[in-house]
């Protein structure tokens, strides 16, 4: 069976689907270059919980968890299928690793999940399972969640962490504004460590990375990176896309393995 290397992507705003960002085309070409996965497990920075929650739905609803964007975005839908059986397997693996986890029938996919999946697998016919991001937990906790699911990558399952390398909404600029130096410095540091496989430094990013607080006033958008790193189980990452938009929105993505 094909090995599906875990993926981390910066999903940007929902308007990535209609603006001039090259990221969506990168996601589309990347997915088209792969065999069809039998399922997808995705952790989105917008799916938050106190403890790990494995989610599935008989048919996912499309959640428009954003406001003030063009109307055409609210007409898009991604009614993906899911799998109670696979959700149960994910839940069992987490429990077997000693990680407290809950299995729950959920309602919908937030934009951190459906926006990239709509570009990558537009038919919505690949079962999608969600795993919550834990804003009260640290990078290592998310790394261990990914590590517990690492074996799924060799079983035809695509594991995706969807967040953002930088996420400071107070520092957004107009389209075409040059990158903020502090955003570029942070993105370069993360890229260097991911591509070198330096997990220890990445897990200590709050202490070691330049301008950590400027780029992430809160942690939730970077935490899915550590989930994807854990799922890669020590494999070195390669860059899929790099770029900063709106002055401070880093759209970097890596294939981890």
PDB file of C-alpha atoms in Angstrom:
ATOM      1  CA  UNK A   1       0.000   0.000   0.000  1.00  0.00           C
ATOM      2  CA  UNK A   2       1.227   3.519  -0.796  1.00  0.00           C
ATOM      3  CA  UNK A   3       2.856   5.495   2.029  1.00  0.00           C
ATOM      4  CA  UNK A   4       1.202   8.905   2.366  1.00  0.00           C
ATOM      5  CA  UNK A   5       3.662  11.323   3.937  1.00  0.00           C
ATOM      6  CA  UNK A   6       2.020  13.597   6.529  1.00  0.00           C
ATOM      7  CA  UNK A   7       1.408  17.151   5.393  1.00  0.00           C
ATOM      8  CA  UNK A   8       1.378  20.500   7.133  1.00  0.00           C
ATOM      9  CA  UNK A   9      -0.150  23.440   5.325  1.00  0.00           C
ATOM     10  CA  UNK A  10      -0.899  27.036   6.180  1.00  0.00           C
ATOM     11  CA  UNK A  11      -4.528  27.476   5.142  1.00  0.00           C
ATOM     12  CA  UNK A  12      -4.629  31.291   5.136  1.00  0.00           C
ATOM     13  CA  UNK A  13      -8.005  33.027   5.043  1.00  0.00           C
ATOM     14  CA  UNK A  14     -10.982  31.420   3.279  1.00  0.00           C
ATOM     15  CA  UNK A  15     -10.507  33.888   0.413  1.00  0.00           C
ATOM     16  CA  UNK A  16      -7.419  31.914  -0.608  1.00  0.00           C
ATOM     17  CA  UNK A  17      -9.931  30.105  -2.825  1.00  0.00           C
ATOM     18  CA  UNK A  18     -10.682  33.238  -4.849  1.00  0.00           C
ATOM     19  CA  UNK A  19      -7.733  35.619  -4.437  1.00  0.00           C
ATOM     20  CA  UNK A  20      -4.356  35.642  -6.194  1.00  0.00           C
ATOM     21  CA  UNK A  21      -2.616  33.346  -3.726  1.00  0.00           C
ATOM     22  CA  UNK A  22      -0.648  30.577  -5.459  1.00  0.00           C
ATOM     23  CA  UNK A  23      -1.136  28.314  -2.437  1.00  0.00           C
ATOM     24  CA  UNK A  24      -4.400  26.751  -3.601  1.00  0.00           C
ATOM     25  CA  UNK A  25      -2.825  25.738  -6.914  1.00  0.00           C
ATOM     26  CA  UNK A  26       0.092  24.174  -5.034  1.00  0.00           C
ATOM     27  CA  UNK A  27      -2.340  22.128  -2.906  1.00  0.00           C
ATOM     28  CA  UNK A  28      -4.241  21.072  -6.021  1.00  0.00           C
ATOM     29  CA  UNK A  29      -1.145  19.964  -7.971  1.00  0.00           C
ATOM     30  CA  UNK A  30       0.256  18.150  -4.963  1.00  0.00           C
ATOM     31  CA  UNK A  31      -2.901  16.113  -4.393  1.00  0.00           C
ATOM     32  CA  UNK A  32      -3.123  15.327  -8.117  1.00  0.00           C
ATOM     33  CA  UNK A  33       0.423  13.927  -8.015  1.00  0.00           C
ATOM     34  CA  UNK A  34      -0.524  11.284  -5.417  1.00  0.00           C
ATOM     35  CA  UNK A  35      -2.531   8.091  -5.550  1.00  0.00           C
ATOM     36  CA  UNK A  36      -5.953   8.376  -3.985  1.00  0.00           C
ATOM     37  CA  UNK A  37      -5.791   7.980  -0.173  1.00  0.00           C
ATOM     38  CA  UNK A  38      -8.338   5.680   1.423  1.00  0.00           C
ATOM     39  CA  UNK A  39      -9.038   8.306   4.107  1.00  0.00           C
ATOM     40  CA  UNK A  40      -7.921  11.655   5.525  1.00  0.00           C
ATOM     41  CA  UNK A  41      -7.270  12.570   9.151  1.00  0.00           C
ATOM     42  CA  UNK A  42      -7.035  16.338   9.571  1.00  0.00           C
ATOM     43  CA  UNK A  43      -6.276  18.574  12.540  1.00  0.00           C
ATOM     44  CA  UNK A  44      -7.418  22.154  11.988  1.00  0.00           C
ATOM     45  CA  UNK A  45      -6.447  25.150  14.113  1.00  0.00           C
ATOM     46  CA  UNK A  46     -10.132  26.120  14.189  1.00  0.00           C
ATOM     47  CA  UNK A  47     -11.353  22.865  15.708  1.00  0.00           C
ATOM     48  CA  UNK A  48     -10.561  23.428  19.379  1.00  0.00           C
ATOM     49  CA  UNK A  49     -11.153  21.298  22.468  1.00  0.00           C
ATOM     50  CA  UNK A  50      -9.731  20.756  25.955  1.00  0.00           C
ATOM     51  CA  UNK A  51      -8.920  17.087  25.242  1.00  0.00           C
ATOM     52  CA  UNK A  52      -8.444  15.179  21.977  1.00  0.00           C
ATOM     53  CA  UNK A  53     -11.730  14.706  20.148  1.00  0.00           C
ATOM     54  CA  UNK A  54     -11.925  12.370  17.160  1.00  0.00           C
ATOM     55  CA  UNK A  55     -14.787  13.536  14.952  1.00  0.00           C
ATOM     56  CA  UNK A  56     -16.805  11.938  12.181  1.00  0.00           C
ATOM     57  CA  UNK A  57     -20.142  12.585  10.519  1.00  0.00           C
ATOM     58  CA  UNK A  58     -22.470  10.622   8.226  1.00  0.00           C
ATOM     59  CA  UNK A  59     -22.106  13.625   5.878  1.00  0.00           C
ATOM     60  CA  UNK A  60     -20.057  16.659   6.840  1.00  0.00           C
ATOM     61  CA  UNK A  61     -21.686  20.078   6.835  1.00  0.00           C
ATOM     62  CA  UNK A  62     -19.702  23.061   5.544  1.00  0.00           C
ATOM     63  CA  UNK A  63     -19.140  25.554   8.382  1.00  0.00           C
ATOM     64  CA  UNK A  64     -18.691  29.223   7.425  1.00  0.00           C
ATOM     65  CA  UNK A  65     -16.786  30.198  10.555  1.00  0.00           C
ATOM     66  CA  UNK A  66     -15.794  33.609   9.201  1.00  0.00           C
ATOM     67  CA  UNK A  67     -17.385  36.935   8.370  1.00  0.00           C
ATOM     68  CA  UNK A  68     -16.941  39.882   6.048  1.00  0.00           C
ATOM     69  CA  UNK A  69     -15.769  37.935   2.993  1.00  0.00           C
ATOM     70  CA  UNK A  70     -17.223  37.946  -0.548  1.00  0.00           C
ATOM     71  CA  UNK A  71     -20.587  36.246  -0.915  1.00  0.00           C
ATOM     72  CA  UNK A  72     -19.266  33.657  -3.340  1.00  0.00           C
ATOM     73  CA  UNK A  73     -17.362  31.990  -0.502  1.00  0.00           C
ATOM     74  CA  UNK A  74     -20.618  31.327   1.348  1.00  0.00           C
ATOM     75  CA  UNK A  75     -21.976  29.491  -1.678  1.00  0.00           C
ATOM     76  CA  UNK A  76     -19.157  26.945  -1.675  1.00  0.00           C
ATOM     77  CA  UNK A  77     -19.868  23.590  -0.074  1.00  0.00           C
ATOM     78  CA  UNK A  78     -17.812  20.552   0.848  1.00  0.00           C
ATOM     79  CA  UNK A  79     -20.233  17.800   1.959  1.00  0.00           C
ATOM     80  CA  UNK A  80     -17.503  15.207   2.412  1.00  0.00           C
ATOM     81  CA  UNK A  81     -18.136  11.653   3.499  1.00  0.00           C
ATOM     82  CA  UNK A  82     -16.709  10.174   6.690  1.00  0.00           C
ATOM     83  CA  UNK A  83     -16.202   6.791   8.355  1.00  0.00           C
ATOM     84  CA  UNK A  84     -17.307   5.762  11.817  1.00  0.00           C
ATOM     85  CA  UNK A  85     -15.087   2.686  11.511  1.00  0.00           C
ATOM     86  CA  UNK A  86     -11.935   4.688  10.793  1.00  0.00           C
ATOM     87  CA  UNK A  87     -12.800   7.219  13.492  1.00  0.00           C
ATOM     88  CA  UNK A  88     -13.001   4.330  15.921  1.00  0.00           C
ATOM     89  CA  UNK A  89      -9.572   3.102  14.803  1.00  0.00           C
ATOM     90  CA  UNK A  90      -8.058   6.547  15.313  1.00  0.00           C
ATOM     91  CA  UNK A  91      -9.656   6.727  18.742  1.00  0.00           C
ATOM     92  CA  UNK A  92      -8.292   3.294  19.670  1.00  0.00           C
ATOM     93  CA  UNK A  93      -4.751   4.215  18.620  1.00  0.00           C
ATOM     94  CA  UNK A  94      -4.790   7.316  20.759  1.00  0.00           C
ATOM     95  CA  UNK A  95      -6.074   5.391  23.748  1.00  0.00           C
ATOM     96  CA  UNK A  96      -3.495   2.637  23.195  1.00  0.00           C
ATOM     97  CA  UNK A  97      -0.796   5.311  23.388  1.00  0.00           C
ATOM     98  CA  UNK A  98      -2.162   6.413  26.762  1.00  0.00           C
ATOM     99  CA  UNK A  99      -3.685   9.612  25.407  1.00  0.00           C
ATOM    100  CA  UNK A 100      -7.144  10.567  26.705  1.00  0.00           C
ATOM    101  CA  UNK A 101      -9.401  10.882  23.693  1.00  0.00           C
ATOM    102  CA  UNK A 102     -13.097  11.130  22.945  1.00  0.00           C
ATOM    103  CA  UNK A 103     -14.992   9.810  19.926  1.00  0.00           C
ATOM    104  CA  UNK A 104     -17.806  12.073  18.777  1.00  0.00           C
ATOM    105  CA  UNK A 105     -20.256  12.378  15.922  1.00  0.00           C
ATOM    106  CA  UNK A 106     -19.769  15.991  14.819  1.00  0.00           C
ATOM    107  CA  UNK A 107     -21.676  18.406  12.606  1.00  0.00           C
ATOM    108  CA  UNK A 108     -19.333  20.232  10.299  1.00  0.00           C
ATOM    109  CA  UNK A 109     -15.895  21.004   8.926  1.00  0.00           C
ATOM    110  CA  UNK A 110     -14.442  24.431   9.742  1.00  0.00           C
ATOM    111  CA  UNK A 111     -12.674  26.436   7.044  1.00  0.00           C
ATOM    112  CA  UNK A 112      -9.247  25.253   8.159  1.00  0.00           C
ATOM    113  CA  UNK A 113     -10.343  21.801   7.006  1.00  0.00           C
ATOM    114  CA  UNK A 114     -12.736  22.275   4.105  1.00  0.00           C
ATOM    115  CA  UNK A 115     -10.915  25.096   2.303  1.00  0.00           C
ATOM    116  CA  UNK A 116      -7.747  23.095   1.515  1.00  0.00           C
ATOM    117  CA  UNK A 117      -9.652  19.824   1.092  1.00  0.00           C
ATOM    118  CA  UNK A 118     -11.968  21.430  -1.457  1.00  0.00           C
ATOM    119  CA  UNK A 119      -8.917  22.205  -3.600  1.00  0.00           C
ATOM    120  CA  UNK A 120      -7.117  18.920  -2.984  1.00  0.00           C
ATOM    121  CA  UNK A 121     -10.013  16.461  -3.204  1.00  0.00           C
ATOM    122  CA  UNK A 122     -12.968  18.419  -4.637  1.00  0.00           C
ATOM    123  CA  UNK A 123     -15.242  15.395  -5.097  1.00  0.00           C
ATOM    124  CA  UNK A 124     -15.512  15.005  -1.317  1.00  0.00           C
ATOM    125  CA  UNK A 125     -15.695  11.224  -1.674  1.00  0.00           C
ATOM    126  CA  UNK A 126     -12.674  10.377   0.510  1.00  0.00           C
ATOM    127  CA  UNK A 127     -13.681   9.758   4.153  1.00  0.00           C
ATOM    128  CA  UNK A 128     -12.589  12.626   6.416  1.00  0.00           C
ATOM    129  CA  UNK A 129     -11.891  12.219  10.130  1.00  0.00           C
ATOM    130  CA  UNK A 130     -11.095  15.236  12.320  1.00  0.00           C
ATOM    131  CA  UNK A 131      -8.911  15.562  15.372  1.00  0.00           C
ATOM    132  CA  UNK A 132      -9.167  18.629  17.587  1.00  0.00           C
ATOM    133  CA  UNK A 133      -6.383  21.085  18.329  1.00  0.00           C
ATOM    134  CA  UNK A 134      -5.731  21.587  22.050  1.00  0.00           C
ATOM    135  CA  UNK A 135      -5.006  25.258  22.812  1.00  0.00           C
ATOM    136  CA  UNK A 136      -4.330  24.492  26.494  1.00  0.00           C
ATOM    137  CA  UNK A 137      -1.640  21.950  25.591  1.00  0.00           C
ATOM    138  CA  UNK A 138       1.873  22.456  24.259  1.00  0.00           C
ATOM    139  CA  UNK A 139       3.798  21.475  21.147  1.00  0.00           C
ATOM    140  CA  UNK A 140       4.987  18.176  22.597  1.00  0.00           C
ATOM    141  CA  UNK A 141       1.424  17.084  23.399  1.00  0.00           C
ATOM    142  CA  UNK A 142       0.471  17.565  19.751  1.00  0.00           C
ATOM    143  CA  UNK A 143       3.637  15.807  18.616  1.00  0.00           C
ATOM    144  CA  UNK A 144       2.630  12.773  20.685  1.00  0.00           C
ATOM    145  CA  UNK A 145      -0.856  12.800  19.157  1.00  0.00           C
ATOM    146  CA  UNK A 146       0.696  12.615  15.715  1.00  0.00           C
ATOM    147  CA  UNK A 147       3.177   9.957  16.765  1.00  0.00           C
ATOM    148  CA  UNK A 148       0.338   7.754  18.003  1.00  0.00           C
ATOM    149  CA  UNK A 149      -1.187   7.858  14.497  1.00  0.00           C
ATOM    150  CA  UNK A 150       2.058   7.551  12.515  1.00  0.00           C
ATOM    151  CA  UNK A 151       1.273   4.001  11.420  1.00  0.00           C
ATOM    152  CA  UNK A 152      -1.787   5.167   9.476  1.00  0.00           C
ATOM    153  CA  UNK A 153       0.426   6.812   6.846  1.00  0.00           C
ATOM    154  CA  UNK A 154       1.558   3.368   5.678  1.00  0.00           C
ATOM    155  CA  UNK A 155      -2.060   2.193   5.569  1.00  0.00           C
ATOM    156  CA  UNK A 156      -3.249   4.598   2.901  1.00  0.00           C
ATOM    157  CA  UNK A 157      -4.326   7.441   5.207  1.00  0.00           C
ATOM    158  CA  UNK A 158      -3.324  11.043   4.510  1.00  0.00           C
ATOM    159  CA  UNK A 159      -2.603  12.883   7.771  1.00  0.00           C
ATOM    160  CA  UNK A 160      -2.842  16.675   7.550  1.00  0.00           C
ATOM    161  CA  UNK A 161      -2.121  19.454  10.013  1.00  0.00           C
ATOM    162  CA  UNK A 162      -3.825  22.681   8.905  1.00  0.00           C
ATOM    163  CA  UNK A 163      -2.810  25.904  10.621  1.00  0.00           C
ATOM    164  CA  UNK A 164      -0.452  28.766   9.877  1.00  0.00           C
ATOM    165  CA  UNK A 165       3.256  29.331  10.291  1.00  0.00           C
ATOM    166  CA  UNK A 166       2.491  32.881  11.400  1.00  0.00           C
ATOM    167  CA  UNK A 167      -0.797  34.137  12.804  1.00  0.00           C
ATOM    168  CA  UNK A 168      -0.987  37.707  14.036  1.00  0.00           C
ATOM    169  CA  UNK A 169      -4.216  39.206  12.716  1.00  0.00           C
ATOM    170  CA  UNK A 170      -3.320  42.606  14.197  1.00  0.00           C
ATOM    171  CA  UNK A 171      -0.434  42.966  11.738  1.00  0.00           C
ATOM    172  CA  UNK A 172      -2.173  42.333   8.418  1.00  0.00           C
ATOM    173  CA  UNK A 173      -1.285  44.551   5.490  1.00  0.00           C
ATOM    174  CA  UNK A 174      -2.906  45.291   2.157  1.00  0.00           C
ATOM    175  CA  UNK A 175      -2.413  42.867  -0.746  1.00  0.00           C
ATOM    176  CA  UNK A 176       1.089  43.244  -2.149  1.00  0.00           C
ATOM    177  CA  UNK A 177       2.532  44.705   1.067  1.00  0.00           C
ATOM    178  CA  UNK A 178       6.112  43.485   1.638  1.00  0.00           C
ATOM    179  CA  UNK A 179       6.618  40.846   4.307  1.00  0.00           C
ATOM    180  CA  UNK A 180       7.154  42.034   7.850  1.00  0.00           C
ATOM    181  CA  UNK A 181      10.815  41.341   8.793  1.00  0.00           C
ATOM    182  CA  UNK A 182       9.757  39.615  12.007  1.00  0.00           C
ATOM    183  CA  UNK A 183       7.384  37.323  10.100  1.00  0.00           C
ATOM    184  CA  UNK A 184      10.069  36.448   7.569  1.00  0.00           C
ATOM    185  CA  UNK A 185      12.618  35.753  10.294  1.00  0.00           C
ATOM    186  CA  UNK A 186      10.250  33.409  12.099  1.00  0.00           C
ATOM    187  CA  UNK A 187       9.220  31.617   8.906  1.00  0.00           C
ATOM    188  CA  UNK A 188      12.859  31.142   7.899  1.00  0.00           C
ATOM    189  CA  UNK A 189      13.703  29.704  11.326  1.00  0.00           C
ATOM    190  CA  UNK A 190      10.835  27.222  11.196  1.00  0.00           C
ATOM    191  CA  UNK A 191      11.668  26.199   7.627  1.00  0.00           C
ATOM    192  CA  UNK A 192      15.304  25.607   8.527  1.00  0.00           C
ATOM    193  CA  UNK A 193      14.375  23.370  11.450  1.00  0.00           C
ATOM    194  CA  UNK A 194      11.687  21.424   9.578  1.00  0.00           C
ATOM    195  CA  UNK A 195      13.944  20.721   6.616  1.00  0.00           C
ATOM    196  CA  UNK A 196      16.791  19.686   8.949  1.00  0.00           C
ATOM    197  CA  UNK A 197      14.514  17.397  10.962  1.00  0.00           C
ATOM    198  CA  UNK A 198      15.377  19.319  14.138  1.00  0.00           C
ATOM    199  CA  UNK A 199      12.297  18.365  16.125  1.00  0.00           C
ATOM    200  CA  UNK A 200      13.807  19.240  19.507  1.00  0.00           C
ATOM    201  CA  UNK A 201      14.296  22.878  18.514  1.00  0.00           C
ATOM    202  CA  UNK A 202      10.834  23.071  16.984  1.00  0.00           C
ATOM    203  CA  UNK A 203       9.233  21.750  20.160  1.00  0.00           C
ATOM    204  CA  UNK A 204      11.025  24.536  22.052  1.00  0.00           C
ATOM    205  CA  UNK A 205       9.932  27.187  19.553  1.00  0.00           C
ATOM    206  CA  UNK A 206       8.588  29.585  22.185  1.00  0.00           C
ATOM    207  CA  UNK A 207      12.070  29.868  23.718  1.00  0.00           C
ATOM    208  CA  UNK A 208      14.246  29.506  20.602  1.00  0.00           C
ATOM    209  CA  UNK A 209      12.456  30.995  17.592  1.00  0.00           C
ATOM    210  CA  UNK A 210      12.913  34.693  16.777  1.00  0.00           C
ATOM    211  CA  UNK A 211       9.872  36.915  17.364  1.00  0.00           C
ATOM    212  CA  UNK A 212       7.810  33.980  18.605  1.00  0.00           C
ATOM    213  CA  UNK A 213       5.257  36.098  20.470  1.00  0.00           C
ATOM    214  CA  UNK A 214       4.939  38.604  17.611  1.00  0.00           C
ATOM    215  CA  UNK A 215       4.008  35.823  15.208  1.00  0.00           C
ATOM    216  CA  UNK A 216       1.794  33.822  17.556  1.00  0.00           C
ATOM    217  CA  UNK A 217       0.056  35.789  20.312  1.00  0.00           C
ATOM    218  CA  UNK A 218      -1.743  32.462  20.852  1.00  0.00           C
ATOM    219  CA  UNK A 219      -0.498  29.022  19.882  1.00  0.00           C
ATOM    220  CA  UNK A 220      -3.393  27.288  18.162  1.00  0.00           C
ATOM    221  CA  UNK A 221      -2.377  27.954  14.549  1.00  0.00           C
ATOM    222  CA  UNK A 222       1.110  26.495  14.947  1.00  0.00           C
ATOM    223  CA  UNK A 223       0.091  23.437  16.984  1.00  0.00           C
ATOM    224  CA  UNK A 224      -1.083  21.374  13.959  1.00  0.00           C
ATOM    225  CA  UNK A 225       2.501  21.526  12.679  1.00  0.00           C
ATOM    226  CA  UNK A 226       3.655  19.459  15.637  1.00  0.00           C
ATOM    227  CA  UNK A 227       0.855  16.954  15.051  1.00  0.00           C
ATOM    228  CA  UNK A 228       2.072  16.471  11.477  1.00  0.00           C
ATOM    229  CA  UNK A 229       5.682  16.230  12.655  1.00  0.00           C
ATOM    230  CA  UNK A 230       4.726  13.507  15.115  1.00  0.00           C
ATOM    231  CA  UNK A 231       2.872  11.584  12.425  1.00  0.00           C
ATOM    232  CA  UNK A 232       6.052  11.731  10.303  1.00  0.00           C
ATOM    233  CA  UNK A 233       7.850   9.875  13.130  1.00  0.00           C
ATOM    234  CA  UNK A 234      11.265  11.452  12.606  1.00  0.00           C
ATOM    235  CA  UNK A 235      11.228  11.780   8.824  1.00  0.00           C
ATOM    236  CA  UNK A 236      12.736  14.983   7.415  1.00  0.00           C
ATOM    237  CA  UNK A 237      10.402  17.483   5.787  1.00  0.00           C
ATOM    238  CA  UNK A 238      10.607  19.041   2.336  1.00  0.00           C
ATOM    239  CA  UNK A 239       9.136  22.351   1.308  1.00  0.00           C
ATOM    240  CA  UNK A 240       5.974  22.244  -0.759  1.00  0.00           C
ATOM    241  CA  UNK A 241       5.376  25.987  -0.801  1.00  0.00           C
ATOM    242  CA  UNK A 242       6.760  29.117   0.813  1.00  0.00           C
ATOM    243  CA  UNK A 243       5.475  32.676   0.764  1.00  0.00           C
ATOM    244  CA  UNK A 244       4.134  35.533   2.879  1.00  0.00           C
ATOM    245  CA  UNK A 245       0.948  37.367   1.945  1.00  0.00           C
ATOM    246  CA  UNK A 246      -0.754  40.448   3.425  1.00  0.00           C
ATOM    247  CA  UNK A 247       2.567  41.386   5.104  1.00  0.00           C
ATOM    248  CA  UNK A 248       2.378  38.755   7.836  1.00  0.00           C
ATOM    249  CA  UNK A 249       0.412  35.700   6.663  1.00  0.00           C
ATOM    250  CA  UNK A 250       2.926  32.951   5.995  1.00  0.00           C
ATOM    251  CA  UNK A 251       1.529  30.324   3.611  1.00  0.00           C
ATOM    252  CA  UNK A 252       4.343  27.774   3.976  1.00  0.00           C
ATOM    253  CA  UNK A 253       3.564  24.077   3.560  1.00  0.00           C
ATOM    254  CA  UNK A 254       5.709  20.973   4.041  1.00  0.00           C
ATOM    255  CA  UNK A 255       5.549  17.334   3.129  1.00  0.00           C
ATOM    256  CA  UNK A 256       6.940  15.498   6.128  1.00  0.00           C
ATOM    257  CA  UNK A 257       8.617  12.387   4.861  1.00  0.00           C
TER     258      UNK A 257
END
